[in-house]
Coordinates of C-alpha atoms and ligand atoms in Angstrom, one line a residue:
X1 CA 0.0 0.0 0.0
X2 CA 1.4 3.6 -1.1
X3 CA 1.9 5.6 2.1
X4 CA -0.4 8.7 3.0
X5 CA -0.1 12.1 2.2
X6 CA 0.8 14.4 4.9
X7 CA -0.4 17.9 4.5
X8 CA 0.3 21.0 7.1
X9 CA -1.7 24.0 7.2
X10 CA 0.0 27.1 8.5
X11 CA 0.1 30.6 9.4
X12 CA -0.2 33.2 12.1
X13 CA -3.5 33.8 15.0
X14 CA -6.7 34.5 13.0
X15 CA -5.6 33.1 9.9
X16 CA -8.5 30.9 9.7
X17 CA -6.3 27.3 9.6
X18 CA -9.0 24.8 11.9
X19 CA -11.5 25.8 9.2
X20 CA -10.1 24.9 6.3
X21 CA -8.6 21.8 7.6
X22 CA -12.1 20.8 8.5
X23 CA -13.4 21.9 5.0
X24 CA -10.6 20.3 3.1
X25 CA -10.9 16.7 5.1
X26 CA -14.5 16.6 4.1
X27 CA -13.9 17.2 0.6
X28 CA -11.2 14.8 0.7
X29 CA -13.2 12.0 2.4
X30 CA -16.2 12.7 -0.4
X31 CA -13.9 12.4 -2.9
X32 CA -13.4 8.8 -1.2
X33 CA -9.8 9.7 0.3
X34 CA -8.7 8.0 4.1
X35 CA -7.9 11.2 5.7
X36 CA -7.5 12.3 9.1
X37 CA -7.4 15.9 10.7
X38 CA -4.7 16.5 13.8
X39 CA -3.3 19.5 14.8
X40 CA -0.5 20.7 17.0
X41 CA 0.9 21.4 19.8
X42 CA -1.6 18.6 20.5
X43 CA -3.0 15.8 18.6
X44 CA -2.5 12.8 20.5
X45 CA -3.3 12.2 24.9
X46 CA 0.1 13.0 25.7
X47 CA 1.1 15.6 23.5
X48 CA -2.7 17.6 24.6
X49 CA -1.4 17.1 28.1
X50 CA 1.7 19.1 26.9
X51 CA 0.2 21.7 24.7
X52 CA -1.8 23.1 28.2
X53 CA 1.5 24.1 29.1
X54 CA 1.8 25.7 26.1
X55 CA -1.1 27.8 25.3
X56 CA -2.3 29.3 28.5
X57 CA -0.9 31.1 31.3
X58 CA 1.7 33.9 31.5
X59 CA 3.1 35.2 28.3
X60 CA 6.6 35.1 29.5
X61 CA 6.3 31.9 31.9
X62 CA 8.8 29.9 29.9
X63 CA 12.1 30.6 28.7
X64 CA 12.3 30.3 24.5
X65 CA 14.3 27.6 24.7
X66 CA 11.7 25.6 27.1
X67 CA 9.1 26.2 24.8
X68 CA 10.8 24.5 21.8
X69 CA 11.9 21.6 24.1
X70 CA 8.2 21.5 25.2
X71 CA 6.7 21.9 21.7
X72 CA 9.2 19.3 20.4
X73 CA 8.4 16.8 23.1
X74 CA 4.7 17.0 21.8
X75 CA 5.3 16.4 18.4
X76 CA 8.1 13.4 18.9
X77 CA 5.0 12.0 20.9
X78 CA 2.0 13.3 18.0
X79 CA 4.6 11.9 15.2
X80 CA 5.1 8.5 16.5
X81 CA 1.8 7.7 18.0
X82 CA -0.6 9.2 15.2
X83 CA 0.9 11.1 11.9
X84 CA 3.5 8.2 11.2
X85 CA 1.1 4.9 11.9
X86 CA -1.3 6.7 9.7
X87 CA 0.6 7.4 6.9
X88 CA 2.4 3.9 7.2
X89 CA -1.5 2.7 6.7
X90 CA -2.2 4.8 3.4
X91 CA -4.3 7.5 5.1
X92 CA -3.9 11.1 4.6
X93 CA -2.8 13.1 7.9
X94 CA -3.8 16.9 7.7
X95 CA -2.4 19.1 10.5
X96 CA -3.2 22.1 11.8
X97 CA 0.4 23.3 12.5
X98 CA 3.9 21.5 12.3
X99 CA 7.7 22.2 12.3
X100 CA 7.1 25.4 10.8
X101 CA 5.4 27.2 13.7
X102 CA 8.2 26.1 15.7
X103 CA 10.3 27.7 13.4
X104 CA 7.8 30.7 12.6
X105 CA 6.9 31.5 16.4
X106 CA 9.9 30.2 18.6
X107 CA 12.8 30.9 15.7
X108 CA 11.7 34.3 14.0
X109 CA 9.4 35.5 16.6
X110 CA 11.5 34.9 19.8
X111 CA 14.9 35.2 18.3
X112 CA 16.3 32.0 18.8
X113 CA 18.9 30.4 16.2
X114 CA 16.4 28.9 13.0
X115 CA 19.6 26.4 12.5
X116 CA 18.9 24.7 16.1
X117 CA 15.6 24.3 15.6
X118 CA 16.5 22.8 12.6
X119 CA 19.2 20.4 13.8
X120 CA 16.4 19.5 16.6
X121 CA 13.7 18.8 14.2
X122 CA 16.2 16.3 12.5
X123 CA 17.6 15.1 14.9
X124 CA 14.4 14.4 17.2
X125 CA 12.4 13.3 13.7
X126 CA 15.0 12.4 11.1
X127 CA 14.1 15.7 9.2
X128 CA 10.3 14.5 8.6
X129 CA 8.4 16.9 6.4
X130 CA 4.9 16.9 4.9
X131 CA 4.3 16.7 1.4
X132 CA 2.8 20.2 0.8
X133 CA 1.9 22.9 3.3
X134 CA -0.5 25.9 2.8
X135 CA 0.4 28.9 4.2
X136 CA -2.2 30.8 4.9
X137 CA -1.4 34.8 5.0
X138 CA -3.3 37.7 6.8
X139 CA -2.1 41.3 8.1
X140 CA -1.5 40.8 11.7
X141 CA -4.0 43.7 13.0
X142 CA -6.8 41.7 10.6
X143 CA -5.8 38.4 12.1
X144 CA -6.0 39.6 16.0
X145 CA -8.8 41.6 15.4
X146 CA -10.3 38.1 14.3
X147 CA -9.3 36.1 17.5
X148 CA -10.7 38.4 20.2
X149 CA -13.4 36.4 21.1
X150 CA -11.6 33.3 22.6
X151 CA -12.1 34.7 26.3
X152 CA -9.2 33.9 27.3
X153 CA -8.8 30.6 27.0
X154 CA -5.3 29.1 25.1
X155 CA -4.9 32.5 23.9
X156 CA -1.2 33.0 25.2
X157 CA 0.5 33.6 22.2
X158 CA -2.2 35.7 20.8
X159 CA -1.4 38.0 23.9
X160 CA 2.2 38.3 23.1
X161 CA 3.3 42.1 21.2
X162 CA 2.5 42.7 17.5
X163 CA 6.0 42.9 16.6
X164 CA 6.2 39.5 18.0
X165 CA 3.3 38.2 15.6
X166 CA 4.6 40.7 12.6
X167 CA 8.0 39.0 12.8
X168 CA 6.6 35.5 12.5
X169 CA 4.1 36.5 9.9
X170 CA 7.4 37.6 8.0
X171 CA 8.9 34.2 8.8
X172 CA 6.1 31.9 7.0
X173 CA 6.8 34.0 4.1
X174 CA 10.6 33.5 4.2
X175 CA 10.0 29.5 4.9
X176 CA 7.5 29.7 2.0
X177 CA 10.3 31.5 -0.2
X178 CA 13.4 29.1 1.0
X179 CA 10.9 26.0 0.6
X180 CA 8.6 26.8 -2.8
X181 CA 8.0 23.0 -3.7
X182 CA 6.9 22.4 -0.5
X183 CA 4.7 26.1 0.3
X184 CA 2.3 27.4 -0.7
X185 CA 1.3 31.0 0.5
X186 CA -2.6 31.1 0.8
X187 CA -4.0 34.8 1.1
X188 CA -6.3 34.2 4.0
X189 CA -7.9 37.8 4.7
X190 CA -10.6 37.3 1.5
X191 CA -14.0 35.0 2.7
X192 CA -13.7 31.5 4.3
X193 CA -15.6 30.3 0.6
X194 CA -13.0 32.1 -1.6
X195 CA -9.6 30.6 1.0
X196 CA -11.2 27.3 0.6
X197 CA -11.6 27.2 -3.3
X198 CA -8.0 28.6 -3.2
X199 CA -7.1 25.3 -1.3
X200 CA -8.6 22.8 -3.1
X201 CA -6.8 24.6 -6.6
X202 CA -3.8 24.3 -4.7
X203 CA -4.0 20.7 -3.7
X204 CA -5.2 19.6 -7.0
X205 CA -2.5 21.2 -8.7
X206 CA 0.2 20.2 -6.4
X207 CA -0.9 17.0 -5.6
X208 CA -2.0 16.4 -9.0
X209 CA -5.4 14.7 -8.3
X210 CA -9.1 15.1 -8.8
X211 CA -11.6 16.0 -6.0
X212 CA -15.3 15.5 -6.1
Ligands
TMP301 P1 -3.5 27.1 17.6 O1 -4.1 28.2 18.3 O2 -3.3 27.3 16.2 O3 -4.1 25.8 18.0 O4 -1.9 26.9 18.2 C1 -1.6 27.0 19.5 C2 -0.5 28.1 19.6 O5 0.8 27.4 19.7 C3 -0.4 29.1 18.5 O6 -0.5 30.4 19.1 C4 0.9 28.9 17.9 C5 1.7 28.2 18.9 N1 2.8 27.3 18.4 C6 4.1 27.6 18.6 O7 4.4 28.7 19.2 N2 5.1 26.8 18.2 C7 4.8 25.6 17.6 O8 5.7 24.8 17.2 C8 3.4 25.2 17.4 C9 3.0 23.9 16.8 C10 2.4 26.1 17.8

């Protein structure tokens, strides 16, 4: 059996990524396609248990550093547990966030070196990347303004300083530039319709299939 497809969707707060993946594993599954939706930090028992630490509490209650340890011991446990068996058994993964958040939010946002995240990443996960990830892009002010409502709850990055979240938004696009067979940017501040038809274009033509 060929192995699954493993597809990441990407981006900054507000960028309207647990949507699409939703949307997008429906019309896969129509179209007859084993697919499963996941997301990270997250996505398996212990790696949810981790991602509490993560995404509430006190913006500055962990040192950079910790945070990629943290986020890298939930994915080691996500990876192994869930996205690898899966793919191993033919079915498509989607995720809502991978490796590049890491690199995106811990790397360009809080400063630390891009090239240990990298050596982590394989190291921890021989280098593991998905097949195509979709970038999706929105202004930082629109994509905040967008979030507001979450009262509070696993909002902890969306608190940090908008230089914080600009510098990340600029580090998708950079990832998307150094990486162009694997990214794809995604303008995500037009409707949740007119993102989703841009999706499916971009997974048909990438991926070279036919859906529905
Ligand atoms: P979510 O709100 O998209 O579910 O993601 C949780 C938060 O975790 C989000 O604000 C981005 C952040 N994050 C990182 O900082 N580094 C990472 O490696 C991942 C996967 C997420």
């Amino acid at each position: 059996m060929a192995d699954g497809v493993f597809l990441t969707f990407e981006g900054g707060e507000g960028a309207g990524k647990s949507t699409q993946v939703r949307r997008l594993a429906a019309d896969l599954e129509r179209s007859g396609i084993d697919v499963i939706s996941t997301r990270e930090p997250g996505g398996s028992p212990g790696a949810e248990d981790i991602r509490k630490l993560l995404v509430s509490g006190d913006v500055a209650r962990w040192q950079p550093l910790t945070e990629v340890v943290l986020h890298y011991a939930a994915r080691v446990e996500h990876v192994a547990t869930v996205v690898r068996p899966a793919l191993e058994r033919g079915t498509w993964v989607i995720c809502d966030r991978f490796h590049d958040s890491t690199i995106a939010y811990q790397g360009y946002g809080h400063g630390l070196e891009i090239e240990l995240i990298d050596n982590l990443h394989q190291q921890l996960l021989d280098g593991f990347k998905p097949n195509l990830t979709m970038i999706l892009d929105i202004p930082v002010d629109a994509g905040l303004a967008r979030t507001g409502g979450r009262d509070g709850v696993e909002d902890r990055y969306e608190r940090m300083d908008s230089e914080f979240h600009q510098r990340l938004r600029d580090g998708f696009l950079q990832i998307a530039a150094a990486e162009p067979e694997r990214c794809v940017v995604i303008d995500a501040i037009s409707s949740e319709d007119a993102v989703h038809r841009d999706v499916i274009a971009c997974i048909k033509e990438r991926l070279s299939i036919q859906l529905g």
